[in-house]
Amino acid sequence: MTGGYYNLLIIPISPRQEEVDHHLPVVSEITKLDQYTLRQRLQGRGIAVLRRETDKNNLAEISRKLSEANYSSLVFSDSEFRSIPPARRAVTLKASSGRIEFFDARGKVVNSLSLQDDCFLIVGDLNPGPVSARQLKSRLTAPDEELLAVATRGEPVLDIHPRGRSPRIRIFGKRFNYTSMGETANLSAVQNFSRLIEAVRSHVSQHRLDLSFGIGALPPIGGVSLSPTEVPSLSPPSKDRLKQFETHSRLSLFAYEAKLSPPKAPAQAEPTPEKSQAAQAPEFVPPKIGRPPAKVEAFLDKVRQLGPPGVFLPLLVLVAIFGVMLYTTEDIRFLAPAGGTLGLLLFLHGFVCLRRARRIENIPTSRIRSMPMGPVEIAGKAASYVPLKTPYSLVDCVWYSYVVQEYRQRFSTHGRRGGFVTVASGSSEDTPFYVEDDTEKTLVDPRGAVVEVKCREVTHRSPPGTGWRGIGMAEVYTRITETYIPWQYPVYVMGVAQHYKESGDSGRADYLQRLRELKQSPEKLVRFDKNKDGRIDTEEWEHARAAVERELLVEKLESPQTEEVVYIGKGESGELFMISDRSEHELVRSLKIRTALTIFGGGGIILIMLLWGIKLSIF
């Protein structure tokens, strides 16, 4: 495929951090990727795409070197990815001795399985609900039975692929006719879906189960559309999730058909008590702060970097008014008040920079282990709290922000003009991260921080074979700018150290979760059926609820008391909250230079515009 994209696919090494670290130097040397970029791509349960570029020969050479080092990899093109036959939905089945046939809604056979078949089962959850940091960490090393139970409680979907035979069989767990399996109506969809997977396993000679959907991040290898026959009545978020599952399923099939397998890892020692305690760290959910709409908030954040919004917002409005009047009337007399107001903005911003520099100088840098509560500044290396990647370049990081801009042309009385228009933007400010020094580590909640970092990735995208020349021909040209803090990157943080305690309604959430699990388990409900009539009446259900409450109370009394979590975030009184990849000395010097330029520059502009305005009014 000339001019197309090629992808380098590799099987992750292991979900265990120690095993990943053992392999990082070798893979980094072969792929020429930094170790912090490789770390989380190689850590997980599913496949990973290390590189995506147009140079097929380069990727093939990297794949050959990986094979020589006993790492399974594969190079494929976007056209090969799109050529995989689409999955066909099955709504029922017919099982006989040693054979299962799957049928669609019209009664036609989709595909079949026999005792001689080797098949690949891919299970996913189309429920787009949020996943906490603790759940994401536990799923990396959780057993298959636990992951299967989690998927079946949501909106489960199953792809069955017999090796060497198409098409894939797609089953939506809550929209499948289980009566063909001889199941009775009193079983839940969760139980029936699990029984279906067990039935498939028992009717084939070999099988492989993949439960990694949603745990790792895959690049958007586009060009694949879902036919209406594949999609039942799903909500829009679930349909978007189904498109992601289709990408995951096709990439998994490449690895399955090529018989890729992860390298053997060396034997590992038992984890130390310190590591065990770190793995069980309490989940951090910072207190929610009432926030205005996203666009308004983004604008206010930019104003706060200049100074107090109550002072600077009126001045910005004046600059806008004078600018519009100058543009519409082309009367240069409006240039004097517009320029004078802009100079006043610069002049006042200089004192804001001076105040920030003095505040940084006055607060001593603390060691994390001994830092006090209240205003504090620390310096160390950034570490991930949850696996995080930049959304487009897929660089492992602890914080990112991105802006997507499209080049658009517009026509006016002055002729045809063009410029970039922002169509999308966002950041990971709701995801905390660690900062660690040689004494300890602490969490940082980046919401509301002034972030100044130099790491930036700019991606240019244009239609195939066009580039900049296509812009004049009504083509779309996209520029994506990503700013991020890489993993293990040195950072400086000034904020407010504060305590956070687990929310008091977490016990209520556990209570409701236990009740849901009890309803879905007939085996557990049997012990509350006092009259043995096969059903749970109102009085028996009250006994069951009381038993759940007692179990939770006993667990709470026997478990150790939850400790307070210390984190650095934005204070309630509006103290300066800054995150930067520069040292304290560099920040102070930069702020003082900015102070001099803005105070003297703004004052000079005000004086020039004042004299010019007097001259225009007199003459």
mmCIF file of C-alpha atoms in Angstrom, residues 173 182 266 288 323 351 395 590:
data_model
loop_
_atom_site.group_PDB
_atom_site.id
_atom_site.type_symbol
_atom_site.label_atom_id
_atom_site.label_comp_id
_atom_site.label_asym_id
_atom_site.label_seq_id
_atom_site.Cartn_x
_atom_site.Cartn_y
_atom_site.Cartn_z
ATOM 1 C CA GLY A 173 -24.677 -11.141 25.911
ATOM 2 C CA GLY A 182 -31.840 -25.501 27.417
ATOM 3 C CA PRO A 266 12.699 -15.032 34.620
ATOM 4 C CA LYS A 288 -15.189 17.560 43.852
ATOM 5 C CA GLY A 323 -10.352 46.611 18.527
ATOM 6 C CA PHE A 351 3.445 43.058 39.136
ATOM 7 C CA VAL A 395 3.423 8.737 24.845
ATOM 8 C CA SER A 590 12.201 33.678 34.102
#
